[in-house]
Coordinates of C-alpha atoms and ligand atoms in Angstrom, one line a residue:
X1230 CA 77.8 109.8 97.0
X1231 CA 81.2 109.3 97.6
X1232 CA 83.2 107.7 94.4
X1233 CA 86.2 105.6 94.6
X1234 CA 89.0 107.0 93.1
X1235 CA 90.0 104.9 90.0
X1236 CA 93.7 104.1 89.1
X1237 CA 95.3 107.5 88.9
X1238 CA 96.9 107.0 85.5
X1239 CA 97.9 110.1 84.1
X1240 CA 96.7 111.1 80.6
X1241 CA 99.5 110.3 78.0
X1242 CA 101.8 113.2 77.4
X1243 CA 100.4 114.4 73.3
X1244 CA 103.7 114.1 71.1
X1245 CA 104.4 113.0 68.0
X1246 CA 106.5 110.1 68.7
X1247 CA 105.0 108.2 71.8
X1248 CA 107.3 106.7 74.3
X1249 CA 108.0 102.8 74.1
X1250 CA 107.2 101.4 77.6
X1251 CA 108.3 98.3 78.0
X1252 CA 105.5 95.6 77.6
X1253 CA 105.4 94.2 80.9
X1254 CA 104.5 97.3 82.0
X1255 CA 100.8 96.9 80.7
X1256 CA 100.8 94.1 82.9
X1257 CA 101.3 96.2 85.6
X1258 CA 98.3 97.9 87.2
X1259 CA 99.1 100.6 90.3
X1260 CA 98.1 99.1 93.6
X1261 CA 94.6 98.9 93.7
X1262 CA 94.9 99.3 97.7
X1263 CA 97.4 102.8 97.3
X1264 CA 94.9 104.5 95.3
X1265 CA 92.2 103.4 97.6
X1266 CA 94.0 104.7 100.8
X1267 CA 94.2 107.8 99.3
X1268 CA 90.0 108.4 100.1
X1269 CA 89.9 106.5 103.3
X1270 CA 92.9 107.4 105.1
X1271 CA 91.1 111.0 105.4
X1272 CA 91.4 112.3 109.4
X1273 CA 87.9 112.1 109.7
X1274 CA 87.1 108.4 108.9
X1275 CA 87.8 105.6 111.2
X1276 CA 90.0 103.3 108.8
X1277 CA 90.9 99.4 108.6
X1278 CA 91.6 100.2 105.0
X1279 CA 95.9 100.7 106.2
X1280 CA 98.2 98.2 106.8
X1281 CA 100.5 100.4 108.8
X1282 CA 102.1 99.4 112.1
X1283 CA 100.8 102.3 114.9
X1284 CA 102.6 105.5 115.2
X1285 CA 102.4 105.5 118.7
X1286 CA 104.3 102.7 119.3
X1287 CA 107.8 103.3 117.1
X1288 CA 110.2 103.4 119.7
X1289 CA 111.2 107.7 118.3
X1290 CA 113.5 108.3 120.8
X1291 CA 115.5 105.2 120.9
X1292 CA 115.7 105.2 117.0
X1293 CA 116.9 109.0 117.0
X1294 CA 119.6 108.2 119.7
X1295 CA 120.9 105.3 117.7
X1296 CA 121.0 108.0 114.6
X1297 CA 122.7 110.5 117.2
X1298 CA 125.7 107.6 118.4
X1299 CA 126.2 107.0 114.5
X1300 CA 126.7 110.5 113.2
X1301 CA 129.3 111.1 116.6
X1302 CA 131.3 107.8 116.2
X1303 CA 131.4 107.1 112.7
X1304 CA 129.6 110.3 111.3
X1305 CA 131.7 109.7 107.7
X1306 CA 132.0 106.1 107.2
X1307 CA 127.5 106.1 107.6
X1308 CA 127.7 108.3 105.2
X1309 CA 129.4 106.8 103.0
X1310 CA 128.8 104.0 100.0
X1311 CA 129.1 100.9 102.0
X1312 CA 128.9 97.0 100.6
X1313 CA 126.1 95.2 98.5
X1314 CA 125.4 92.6 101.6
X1315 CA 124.9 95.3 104.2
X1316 CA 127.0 96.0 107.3
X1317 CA 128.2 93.1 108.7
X1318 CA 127.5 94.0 112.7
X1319 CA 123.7 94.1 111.9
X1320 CA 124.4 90.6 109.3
X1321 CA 125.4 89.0 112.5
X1322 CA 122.8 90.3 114.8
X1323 CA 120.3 88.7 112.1
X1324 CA 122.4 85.7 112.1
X1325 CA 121.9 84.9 115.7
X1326 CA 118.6 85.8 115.5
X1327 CA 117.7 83.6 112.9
X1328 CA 119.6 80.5 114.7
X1329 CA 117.5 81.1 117.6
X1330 CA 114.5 80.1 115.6
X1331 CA 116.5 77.2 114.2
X1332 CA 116.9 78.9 110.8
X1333 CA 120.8 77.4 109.9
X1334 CA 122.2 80.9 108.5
X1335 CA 124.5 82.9 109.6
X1336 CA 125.9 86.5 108.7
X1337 CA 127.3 85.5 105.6
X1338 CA 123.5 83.6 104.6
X1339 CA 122.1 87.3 105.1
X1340 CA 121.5 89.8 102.5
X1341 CA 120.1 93.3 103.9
X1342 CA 117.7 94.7 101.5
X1343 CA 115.6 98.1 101.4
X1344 CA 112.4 96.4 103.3
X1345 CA 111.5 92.6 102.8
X1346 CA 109.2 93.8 99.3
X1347 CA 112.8 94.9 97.9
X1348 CA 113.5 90.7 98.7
X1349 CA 110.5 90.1 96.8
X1350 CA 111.7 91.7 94.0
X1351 CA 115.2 90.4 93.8
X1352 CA 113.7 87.2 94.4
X1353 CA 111.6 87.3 91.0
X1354 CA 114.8 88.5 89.5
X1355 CA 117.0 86.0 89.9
X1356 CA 114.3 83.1 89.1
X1357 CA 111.6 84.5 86.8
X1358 CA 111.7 84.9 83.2
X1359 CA 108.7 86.1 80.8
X1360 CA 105.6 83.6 81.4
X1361 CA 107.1 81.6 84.5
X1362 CA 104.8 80.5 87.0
X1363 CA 104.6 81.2 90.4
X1364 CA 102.0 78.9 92.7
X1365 CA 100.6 81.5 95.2
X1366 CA 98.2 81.2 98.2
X1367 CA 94.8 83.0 96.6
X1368 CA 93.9 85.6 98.0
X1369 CA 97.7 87.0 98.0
X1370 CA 99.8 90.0 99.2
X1371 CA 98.9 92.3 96.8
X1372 CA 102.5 93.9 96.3
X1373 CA 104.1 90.0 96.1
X1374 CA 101.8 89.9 93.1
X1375 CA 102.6 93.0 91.3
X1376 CA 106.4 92.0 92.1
X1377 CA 106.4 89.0 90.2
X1378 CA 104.1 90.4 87.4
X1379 CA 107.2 92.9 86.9
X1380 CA 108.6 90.3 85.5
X1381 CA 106.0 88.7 82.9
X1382 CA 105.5 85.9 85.6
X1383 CA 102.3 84.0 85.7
X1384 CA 101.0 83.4 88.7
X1385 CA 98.8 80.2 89.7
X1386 CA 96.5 80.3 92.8
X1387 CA 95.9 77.8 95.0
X1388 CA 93.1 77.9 97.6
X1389 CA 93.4 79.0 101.4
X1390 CA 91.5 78.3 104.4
X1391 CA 91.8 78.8 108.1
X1392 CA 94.9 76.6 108.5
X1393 CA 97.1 78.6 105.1
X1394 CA 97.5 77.6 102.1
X1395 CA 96.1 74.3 100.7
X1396 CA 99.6 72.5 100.3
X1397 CA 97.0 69.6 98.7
X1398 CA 96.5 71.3 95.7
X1399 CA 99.8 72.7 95.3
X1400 CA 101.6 69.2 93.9
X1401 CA 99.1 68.9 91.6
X1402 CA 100.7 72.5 90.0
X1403 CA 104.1 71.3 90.5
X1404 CA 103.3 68.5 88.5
X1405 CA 101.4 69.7 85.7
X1406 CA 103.4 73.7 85.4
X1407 CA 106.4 73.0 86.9
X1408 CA 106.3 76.1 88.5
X1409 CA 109.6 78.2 89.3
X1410 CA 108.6 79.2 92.4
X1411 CA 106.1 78.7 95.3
X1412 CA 105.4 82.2 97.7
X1413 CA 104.2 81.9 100.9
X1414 CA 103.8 84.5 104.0
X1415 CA 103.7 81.2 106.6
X1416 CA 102.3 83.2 109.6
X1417 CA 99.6 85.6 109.8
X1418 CA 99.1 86.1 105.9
X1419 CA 98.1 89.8 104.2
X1420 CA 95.2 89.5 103.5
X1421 CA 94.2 86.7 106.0
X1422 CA 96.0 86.5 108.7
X1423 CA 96.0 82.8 109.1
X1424 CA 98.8 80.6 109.0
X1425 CA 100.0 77.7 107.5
X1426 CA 99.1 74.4 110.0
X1427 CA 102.7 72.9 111.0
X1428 CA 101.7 69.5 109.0
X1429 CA 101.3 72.1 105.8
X1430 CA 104.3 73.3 107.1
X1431 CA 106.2 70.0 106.8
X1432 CA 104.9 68.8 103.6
X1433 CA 104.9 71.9 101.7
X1434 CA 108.6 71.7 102.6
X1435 CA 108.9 68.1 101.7
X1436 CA 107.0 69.0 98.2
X1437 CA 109.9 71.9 97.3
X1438 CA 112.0 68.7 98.2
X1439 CA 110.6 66.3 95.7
X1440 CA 110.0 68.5 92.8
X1441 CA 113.3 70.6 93.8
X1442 CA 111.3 74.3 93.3
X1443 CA 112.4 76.7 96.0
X1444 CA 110.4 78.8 98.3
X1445 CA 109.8 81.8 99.2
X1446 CA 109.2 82.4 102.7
X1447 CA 107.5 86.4 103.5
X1448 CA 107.9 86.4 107.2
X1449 CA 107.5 89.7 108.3
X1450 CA 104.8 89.3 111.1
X1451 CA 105.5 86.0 112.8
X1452 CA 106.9 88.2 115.6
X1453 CA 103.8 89.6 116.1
X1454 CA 101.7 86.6 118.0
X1455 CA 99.0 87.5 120.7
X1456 CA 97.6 84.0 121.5
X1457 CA 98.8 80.1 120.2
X1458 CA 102.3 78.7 119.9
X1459 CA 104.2 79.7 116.9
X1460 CA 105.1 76.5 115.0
X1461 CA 108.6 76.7 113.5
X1462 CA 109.2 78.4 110.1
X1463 CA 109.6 76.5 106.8
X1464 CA 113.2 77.7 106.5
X1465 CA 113.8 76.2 109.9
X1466 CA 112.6 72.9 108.3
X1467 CA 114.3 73.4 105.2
X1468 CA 117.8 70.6 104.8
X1469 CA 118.1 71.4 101.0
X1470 CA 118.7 74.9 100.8
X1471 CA 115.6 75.6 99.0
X1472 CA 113.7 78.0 101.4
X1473 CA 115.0 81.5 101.0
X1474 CA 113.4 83.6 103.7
X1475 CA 112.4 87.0 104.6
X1476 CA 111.8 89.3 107.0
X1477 CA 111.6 93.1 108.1
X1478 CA 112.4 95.3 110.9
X1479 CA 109.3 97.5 109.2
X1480 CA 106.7 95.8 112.1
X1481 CA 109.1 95.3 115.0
X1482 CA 111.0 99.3 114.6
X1483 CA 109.3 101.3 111.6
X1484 CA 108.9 100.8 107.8
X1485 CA 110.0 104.3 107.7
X1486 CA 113.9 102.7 108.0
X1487 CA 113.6 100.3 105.0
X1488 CA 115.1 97.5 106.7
X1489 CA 114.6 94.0 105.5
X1490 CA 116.7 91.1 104.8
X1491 CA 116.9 87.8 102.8
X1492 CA 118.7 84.5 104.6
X1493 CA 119.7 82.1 101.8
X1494 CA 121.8 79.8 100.7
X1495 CA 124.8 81.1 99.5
X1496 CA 124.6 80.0 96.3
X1497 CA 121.2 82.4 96.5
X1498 CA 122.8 85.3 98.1
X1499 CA 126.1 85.5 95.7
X1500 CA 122.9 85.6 92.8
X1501 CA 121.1 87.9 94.9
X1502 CA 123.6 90.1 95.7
X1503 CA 124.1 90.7 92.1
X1504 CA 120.9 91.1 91.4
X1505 CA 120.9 94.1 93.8
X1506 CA 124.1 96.0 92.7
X1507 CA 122.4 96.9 89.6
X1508 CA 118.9 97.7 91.8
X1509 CA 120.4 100.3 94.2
X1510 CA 124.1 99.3 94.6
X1511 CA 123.1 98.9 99.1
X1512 CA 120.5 99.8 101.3
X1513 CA 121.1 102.9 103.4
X1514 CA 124.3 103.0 105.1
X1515 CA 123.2 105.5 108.0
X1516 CA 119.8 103.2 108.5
X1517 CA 121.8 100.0 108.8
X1518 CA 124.2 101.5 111.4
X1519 CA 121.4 103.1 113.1
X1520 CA 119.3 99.9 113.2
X1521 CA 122.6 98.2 114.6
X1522 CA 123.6 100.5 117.5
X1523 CA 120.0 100.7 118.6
X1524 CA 120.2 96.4 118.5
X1525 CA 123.1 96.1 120.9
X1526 CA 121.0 98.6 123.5
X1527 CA 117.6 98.6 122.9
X1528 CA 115.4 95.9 124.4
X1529 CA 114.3 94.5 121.1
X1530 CA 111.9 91.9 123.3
X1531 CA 110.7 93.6 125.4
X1532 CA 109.5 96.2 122.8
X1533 CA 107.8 93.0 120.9
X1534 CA 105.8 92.5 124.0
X1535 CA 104.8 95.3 124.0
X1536 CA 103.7 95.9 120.8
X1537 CA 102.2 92.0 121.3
X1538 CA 100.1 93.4 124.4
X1539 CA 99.1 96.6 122.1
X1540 CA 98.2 94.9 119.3
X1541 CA 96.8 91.9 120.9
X1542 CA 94.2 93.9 122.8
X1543 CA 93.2 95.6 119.6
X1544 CA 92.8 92.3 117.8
X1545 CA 90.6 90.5 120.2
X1546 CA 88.2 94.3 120.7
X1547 CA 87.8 94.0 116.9
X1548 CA 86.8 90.4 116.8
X1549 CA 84.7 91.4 120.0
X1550 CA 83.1 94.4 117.9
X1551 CA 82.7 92.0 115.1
X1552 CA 80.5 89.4 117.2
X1553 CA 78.3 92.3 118.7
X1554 CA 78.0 94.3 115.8
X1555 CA 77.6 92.4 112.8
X1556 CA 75.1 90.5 111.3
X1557 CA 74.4 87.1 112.6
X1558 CA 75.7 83.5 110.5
X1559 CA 78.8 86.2 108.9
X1560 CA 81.9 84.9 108.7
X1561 CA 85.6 86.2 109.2
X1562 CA 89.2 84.7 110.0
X1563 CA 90.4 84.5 113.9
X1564 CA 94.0 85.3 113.8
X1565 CA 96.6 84.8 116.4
X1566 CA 98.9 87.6 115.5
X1567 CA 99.8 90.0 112.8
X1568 CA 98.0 93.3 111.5
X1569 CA 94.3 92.2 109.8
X1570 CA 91.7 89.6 109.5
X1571 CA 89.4 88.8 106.2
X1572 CA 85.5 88.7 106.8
X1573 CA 83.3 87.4 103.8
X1574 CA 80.1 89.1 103.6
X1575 CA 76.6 87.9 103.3
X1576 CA 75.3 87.0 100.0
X1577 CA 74.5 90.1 97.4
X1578 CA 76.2 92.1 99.3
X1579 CA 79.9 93.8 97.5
X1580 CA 82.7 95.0 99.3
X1581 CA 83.3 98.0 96.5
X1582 CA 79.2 98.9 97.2
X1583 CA 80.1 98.4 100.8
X1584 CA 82.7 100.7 100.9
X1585 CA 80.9 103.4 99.4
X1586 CA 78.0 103.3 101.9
X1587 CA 80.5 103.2 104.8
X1588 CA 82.5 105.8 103.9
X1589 CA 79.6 108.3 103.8
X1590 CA 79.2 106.6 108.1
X1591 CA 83.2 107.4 108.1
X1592 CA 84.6 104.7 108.5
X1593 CA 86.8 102.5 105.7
X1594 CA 88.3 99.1 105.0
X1595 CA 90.3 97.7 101.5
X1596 CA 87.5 95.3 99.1
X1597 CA 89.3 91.9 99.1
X1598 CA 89.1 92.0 95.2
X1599 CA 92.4 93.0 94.6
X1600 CA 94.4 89.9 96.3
X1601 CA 93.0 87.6 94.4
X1602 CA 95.0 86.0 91.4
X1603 CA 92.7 85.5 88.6
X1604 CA 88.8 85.7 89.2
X1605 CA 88.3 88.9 91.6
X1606 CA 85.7 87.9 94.8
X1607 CA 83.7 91.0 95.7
X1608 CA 82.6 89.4 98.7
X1609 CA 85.4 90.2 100.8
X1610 CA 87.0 92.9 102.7
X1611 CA 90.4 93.3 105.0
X1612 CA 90.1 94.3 108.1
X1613 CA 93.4 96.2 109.9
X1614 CA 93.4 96.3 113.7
X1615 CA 96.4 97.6 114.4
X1616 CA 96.3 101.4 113.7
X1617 CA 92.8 102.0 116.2
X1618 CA 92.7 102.3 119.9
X1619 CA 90.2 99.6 120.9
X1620 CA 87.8 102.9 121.4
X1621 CA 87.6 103.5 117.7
X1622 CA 87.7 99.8 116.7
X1623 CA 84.3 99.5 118.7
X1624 CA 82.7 102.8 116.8
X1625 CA 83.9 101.9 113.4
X1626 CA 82.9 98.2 114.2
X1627 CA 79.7 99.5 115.2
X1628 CA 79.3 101.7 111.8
X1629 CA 80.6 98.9 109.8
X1630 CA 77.8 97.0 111.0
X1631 CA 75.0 99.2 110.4
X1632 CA 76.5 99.8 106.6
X1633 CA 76.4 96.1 106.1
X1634 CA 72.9 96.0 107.3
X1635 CA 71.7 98.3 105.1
X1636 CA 73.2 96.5 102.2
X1637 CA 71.5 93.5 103.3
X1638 CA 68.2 95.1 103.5
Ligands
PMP2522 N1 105.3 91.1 102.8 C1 104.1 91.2 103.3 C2 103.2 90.0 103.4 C3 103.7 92.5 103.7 O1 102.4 92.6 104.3 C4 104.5 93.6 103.6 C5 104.2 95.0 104.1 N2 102.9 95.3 103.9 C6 105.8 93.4 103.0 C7 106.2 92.1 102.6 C8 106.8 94.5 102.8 O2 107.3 95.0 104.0 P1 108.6 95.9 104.0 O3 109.1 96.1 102.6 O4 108.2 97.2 104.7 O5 109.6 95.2 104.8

């Protein structure tokens, strides 16, 4: 039998004296979903266990001329320190970007930070002391959870269903914690990938209002939409300044670049700013240049289509798969963009049991347990669609089904 890896914690060094880790760091577990990864992404398993954007589709050789232009034109100065707020040519790309979705920020509202999780963290920073809460949808991004634990932060759940997070229950936390801060990924959620109805939208918003506690907007697959109209994001909705939002270029270009970025207030930004000089002083000089030359070139849009037809097709084979292959009355998430959907299994059956038998058929998923606050369901699992051709979603579909069966059985 195949047997999960547990957390690979190393045994303690033996000395006489043991090092003093600082406490919150036995609050801090390694991602559950890493050490998983490390059995399923083997080359012979079909695996949904990854949340990783397809190879295939980073645009290589318009990213390594962009790197080219910059080491010829300005070969020194991108390799050089460079400011906390990142370099003001790709500020103002993200600027204009953002006012086309009606986000009111421009360059000077935009941080640039090493991948939207760094945002996460800088975030928590700046807001969270030792036993704050945070109200989070439950089940959560996994890594948003392990940012804010960092910093002794508890977090409160509040339920989900196919329309986000269930902004009805979240007053009732502002009220009775008076939360610090309230996380949400607004479109196409890890582990989810629903999104948050446009009247949730509005009154979540109006809630931060009332009880003045800012958000925190993850946005970094709203770009990715294969079907449905995108409803506008909360910062877009945001008068008060209390939305601070994020994105990536990590879906759109490549994670591999590390290029995020924060539009805030600037209130929020001065603070955040800070807050990163003492994290990693900027964010890579040559990447921000690169990312910026291959902007005022590359057709950014039409390389989102593309990746929208890509992914698109692979979304709707898997929830195809899933309606031939598994068992009748099951139950999973229909999302209209983004990397996964979220399936509950049939009663008795657990996703870590689950896993076990479908590794030995080759083929791999992440048990839901880990994105969820407090009480851990078993009955989940996360399903990625965007690193299979629609080929191998079908097989391991297929497989996955058969596994299940044989759990029900
Ligand atoms: N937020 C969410 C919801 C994510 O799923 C991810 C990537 N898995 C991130 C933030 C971090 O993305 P990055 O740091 O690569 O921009």
């Amino acid at each position: 039998m195949t047997s999960l890896p547990s957390v690979a914690k190393p045994a303690p060094e033996s000395r006489k004296r043991p090092l003093r880790l600082a406490r919150r760091m036995s609050r801090m577990g390694a991602s559950a979903v890493r050490e998983i990864l490390k059995v399923t992404e083997r080359p012979d398993i079909i695996s949904f266990a990854g949340g990783l954007p397809a190879p295939e589709l980073f645009p290589v050789k318009a990213i390594a001329e962009a790197h080219e232009t910059v080491f010829s034109s300005q070969g020194s100065a991108a390799l050089q320190y460079s400011t906390t707020e990142g370099w003001k040519p790709l500020r103002e790309w993200i600027g204009r970007r953002m006012q086309s979705r009606g986000i009111n920020a421009d360059s000077d509202n935009v941080l640039i930070t090493s991948g939207s999780q760094q945002g996460i963290d800088l975030v928590a920073r700046i807001f969270l002391e030792a036993g704050d809460v945070v109200v989070v949808e439950n089940p959560c991004y996994l890594a948003a959870l392990q940012a804010f634990s960092a910093y002794e932060a508890t977090m409160i759940g509040v339920g989900s269903d196919e329309a986000g997070m269930r902004v009805d229950q979240v007053e009732r936390v502002l009220m009775e914690s008076a939360p610090k801060l309230i996380y949400v990924v607004s479109d196409f959620s890890n582990p989810k990938g629903t999104s948050l109805s446009l009247d949730r939208r509005a009154r979540l918003v109006e809630l931060s209002r009332r009880y003045n506690v800012p958000i925190l907007e993850d946005d970094p697959y709203s770009e990715l939409r294969y079907r449905g109209q995108p409803s506008p994001s909360l910062a877009s909705l945001d008068e008060d300044g209390l939305v601070i939002y994020l994105s990536t270029f990590s879906k759109t270009l490549s994670p591999g670049m590390r290029i995020g970025w924060v539009a805030a207030s600037s209130e929020l930004i001065y603070a955040l700013v800070i807050a990163k000089q003492a994290t990693d002083l900027h964010t890579s000089t040559i990447e921000q240049r690169a990312a910026s030359t291959l902007l005022e070139t590359f057709d950014y849009d039409g390389h989102i289509s593309e990746l929208n037809r890509v992914y698109g097709s692979r979304c709707f084979s898997m929830l195809e798969a899933l309606e031939s292959h598994f068992p009748k009355g099951m139950r999973w998430t229909q999302p209209e963009g983004g990397l996964f959907l979220w399936v509950e299994l049939p009663e008795g059956v657990r996703a870590d049991a689950l896993l076990e038998v479908a590794l030995r058929r080759k083929v791999a998923f992440v048990p839901g347990a880990p994105f969820f606050v407090n009480a851990p369901r078993r009955d989940f699992i996360r399903l990625n669609f965007s690193n299979q051709s629609t080929e191998m979603i079908e097989e391991g579909i297929e497989r996955l089904g058969r596994a299940i069966r044989e759990q029900v059985s």
